[in-house]
Amino acid sequence: MRIWGTIPYIDLIIPSDKQTEYMKRHWSYEKNGKTYHDCQAVFERIVEDMEAAAELLPAVWPSPNINYGRPTKIAALGFKAKALQYSASPLFNEQSTGNLSYDNELLPAVHKLPGNH
């Protein structure tokens, strides 16, 4: 996202005659009374997807030889942590908010992840 900017987040089937309505380059997403813009909106949706995946995936797959390479709950939580870190970093805040510093509202979410003390 840093090179190309924000991306459209598609979570539904789009009819061919309405593609321009859904494929917006700049968009926002509201959650819990806070509005996220552009890159931060994408990261927030990624975080939600990883939370949902972590609930469905096992911590360890039975028969690791057969299930080698399959995602686990830990992998989903790892991607969630990565998305939260990027979301709060100056690399992406500059594009979303115009602020070239860490977002102190988003950064504490990384420390609330399981396993962080």
mmCIF file of C-alpha atoms in Angstrom:
data_model
loop_
_atom_site.group_PDB
_atom_site.id
_atom_site.type_symbol
_atom_site.label_atom_id
_atom_site.label_comp_id
_atom_site.label_asym_id
_atom_site.label_seq_id
_atom_site.Cartn_x
_atom_site.Cartn_y
_atom_site.Cartn_z
ATOM 1 C CA MET A 1 0.000 0.000 0.000
ATOM 2 C CA ARG A 2 2.924 2.356 0.561
ATOM 3 C CA ILE A 3 3.918 2.320 -3.104
ATOM 4 C CA TRP A 4 0.479 2.354 -4.736
ATOM 5 C CA GLY A 5 -1.550 4.049 -2.009
ATOM 6 C CA THR A 6 -4.833 2.838 -0.700
ATOM 7 C CA ILE A 7 -6.583 -0.094 -2.299
ATOM 8 C CA PRO A 8 -10.277 -0.835 -2.754
ATOM 9 C CA TYR A 9 -11.546 -3.332 -0.202
ATOM 10 C CA ILE A 10 -14.031 -5.659 -1.841
ATOM 11 C CA ASP A 11 -16.185 -7.802 0.441
ATOM 12 C CA LEU A 12 -19.189 -8.387 -1.814
ATOM 13 C CA ILE A 13 -20.010 -9.421 -5.355
ATOM 14 C CA ILE A 14 -20.078 -6.348 -7.595
ATOM 15 C CA PRO A 15 -22.378 -6.300 -10.623
ATOM 16 C CA SER A 16 -20.470 -5.421 -13.794
ATOM 17 C CA ASP A 17 -22.589 -2.336 -14.449
ATOM 18 C CA LYS A 18 -21.811 -0.855 -10.994
ATOM 19 C CA GLN A 19 -18.043 -1.357 -10.753
ATOM 20 C CA THR A 20 -17.265 2.355 -10.663
ATOM 21 C CA GLU A 21 -19.500 2.822 -7.618
ATOM 22 C CA TYR A 22 -17.540 0.304 -5.551
ATOM 23 C CA MET A 23 -13.991 0.632 -6.872
ATOM 24 C CA LYS A 24 -13.125 3.927 -5.210
ATOM 25 C CA ARG A 25 -9.482 4.752 -4.650
ATOM 26 C CA HIS A 26 -10.132 6.928 -1.609
ATOM 27 C CA TRP A 27 -12.647 5.716 0.919
ATOM 28 C CA SER A 28 -13.396 5.718 4.618
ATOM 29 C CA TYR A 29 -14.615 3.190 7.148
ATOM 30 C CA GLU A 30 -16.389 3.868 10.411
ATOM 31 C CA LYS A 31 -16.047 1.611 13.444
ATOM 32 C CA ASN A 32 -16.972 2.278 17.078
ATOM 33 C CA GLY A 33 -17.599 5.946 16.369
ATOM 34 C CA LYS A 34 -14.183 6.533 14.776
ATOM 35 C CA THR A 35 -13.735 7.157 11.059
ATOM 36 C CA TYR A 36 -10.678 5.697 9.331
ATOM 37 C CA HIS A 37 -9.516 6.996 5.942
ATOM 38 C CA ASP A 38 -7.618 5.423 3.065
ATOM 39 C CA CYS A 39 -4.731 3.182 4.250
ATOM 40 C CA GLN A 40 -5.911 3.117 7.837
ATOM 41 C CA ALA A 41 -9.365 2.018 6.656
ATOM 42 C CA VAL A 42 -7.746 -0.879 4.771
ATOM 43 C CA PHE A 43 -5.678 -1.867 7.815
ATOM 44 C CA GLU A 44 -8.760 -1.736 10.046
ATOM 45 C CA ARG A 45 -10.585 -4.118 7.702
ATOM 46 C CA ILE A 46 -7.532 -6.415 7.630
ATOM 47 C CA VAL A 47 -7.523 -6.447 11.455
ATOM 48 C CA GLU A 48 -11.200 -7.456 11.470
ATOM 49 C CA ASP A 49 -10.535 -10.221 8.930
ATOM 50 C CA MET A 50 -7.628 -11.581 10.987
ATOM 51 C CA GLU A 51 -9.714 -11.521 14.174
ATOM 52 C CA ALA A 52 -12.416 -13.549 12.418
ATOM 53 C CA ALA A 53 -9.808 -15.963 11.042
ATOM 54 C CA ALA A 54 -8.195 -16.413 14.475
ATOM 55 C CA GLU A 55 -11.559 -17.448 15.914
ATOM 56 C CA LEU A 56 -12.014 -20.125 13.249
ATOM 57 C CA LEU A 57 -8.475 -21.500 12.940
ATOM 58 C CA PRO A 58 -6.905 -24.015 15.314
ATOM 59 C CA ALA A 59 -3.763 -23.146 17.279
ATOM 60 C CA VAL A 60 -2.109 -26.290 15.901
ATOM 61 C CA TRP A 61 -3.284 -28.478 13.044
ATOM 62 C CA PRO A 62 -3.412 -32.230 13.668
ATOM 63 C CA SER A 63 -0.940 -34.226 11.599
ATOM 64 C CA PRO A 64 1.593 -31.448 10.897
ATOM 65 C CA ASN A 65 3.099 -33.385 7.981
ATOM 66 C CA ILE A 66 -0.210 -33.418 6.110
ATOM 67 C CA ASN A 67 -1.216 -29.875 7.119
ATOM 68 C CA TYR A 68 2.196 -28.261 6.631
ATOM 69 C CA GLY A 69 1.894 -24.622 5.573
ATOM 70 C CA ARG A 70 -1.753 -24.199 6.552
ATOM 71 C CA PRO A 71 -2.516 -21.020 8.497
ATOM 72 C CA THR A 72 -3.089 -21.239 12.241
ATOM 73 C CA LYS A 73 -4.615 -19.007 14.876
ATOM 74 C CA ILE A 74 -1.118 -17.747 15.748
ATOM 75 C CA ALA A 75 -0.435 -16.797 12.121
ATOM 76 C CA ALA A 76 -3.694 -14.827 11.957
ATOM 77 C CA LEU A 77 -2.844 -12.994 15.190
ATOM 78 C CA GLY A 78 0.639 -12.284 13.822
ATOM 79 C CA PHE A 79 -0.792 -10.668 10.690
ATOM 80 C CA LYS A 80 -3.214 -8.731 12.883
ATOM 81 C CA ALA A 81 -0.298 -7.376 14.945
ATOM 82 C CA LYS A 82 1.591 -6.439 11.795
ATOM 83 C CA ALA A 83 -1.438 -4.602 10.382
ATOM 84 C CA LEU A 84 -1.901 -2.723 13.670
ATOM 85 C CA GLN A 85 1.764 -1.684 13.736
ATOM 86 C CA TYR A 86 1.682 -0.476 10.139
ATOM 87 C CA SER A 87 -1.599 1.312 10.756
ATOM 88 C CA ALA A 88 -0.083 3.332 13.606
ATOM 89 C CA SER A 89 3.239 4.039 11.872
ATOM 90 C CA PRO A 90 4.270 7.331 10.252
ATOM 91 C CA LEU A 91 4.636 5.518 6.902
ATOM 92 C CA PHE A 92 0.878 5.249 6.558
ATOM 93 C CA ASN A 93 -0.329 8.063 8.810
ATOM 94 C CA GLU A 94 1.087 10.646 6.439
ATOM 95 C CA GLN A 95 -1.199 9.507 3.627
ATOM 96 C CA SER A 96 -4.310 8.902 5.780
ATOM 97 C CA THR A 97 -4.138 11.798 8.222
ATOM 98 C CA GLY A 98 -1.397 14.106 6.943
ATOM 99 C CA ASN A 99 0.486 13.566 10.213
ATOM 100 C CA LEU A 100 4.062 12.298 9.927
ATOM 101 C CA SER A 101 4.285 10.692 13.384
ATOM 102 C CA TYR A 102 2.959 7.654 15.216
ATOM 103 C CA ASP A 103 -0.784 7.596 15.869
ATOM 104 C CA ASN A 104 -0.902 7.382 19.653
ATOM 105 C CA GLU A 105 -4.548 6.273 19.548
ATOM 106 C CA LEU A 106 -3.830 3.243 17.348
ATOM 107 C CA LEU A 107 -0.465 2.172 18.775
ATOM 108 C CA PRO A 108 -1.761 0.853 22.142
ATOM 109 C CA ALA A 109 -3.916 -1.705 20.276
ATOM 110 C CA VAL A 110 -0.720 -3.638 19.478
ATOM 111 C CA HIS A 111 0.043 -4.051 23.187
ATOM 112 C CA LYS A 112 -3.456 -5.403 23.889
ATOM 113 C CA LEU A 113 -2.801 -8.495 21.782
ATOM 114 C CA PRO A 114 -2.600 -11.849 23.581
ATOM 115 C CA GLY A 115 0.910 -12.627 24.780
ATOM 116 C CA ASN A 116 2.002 -9.000 25.247
ATOM 117 C CA HIS A 117 2.646 -7.995 28.829
#
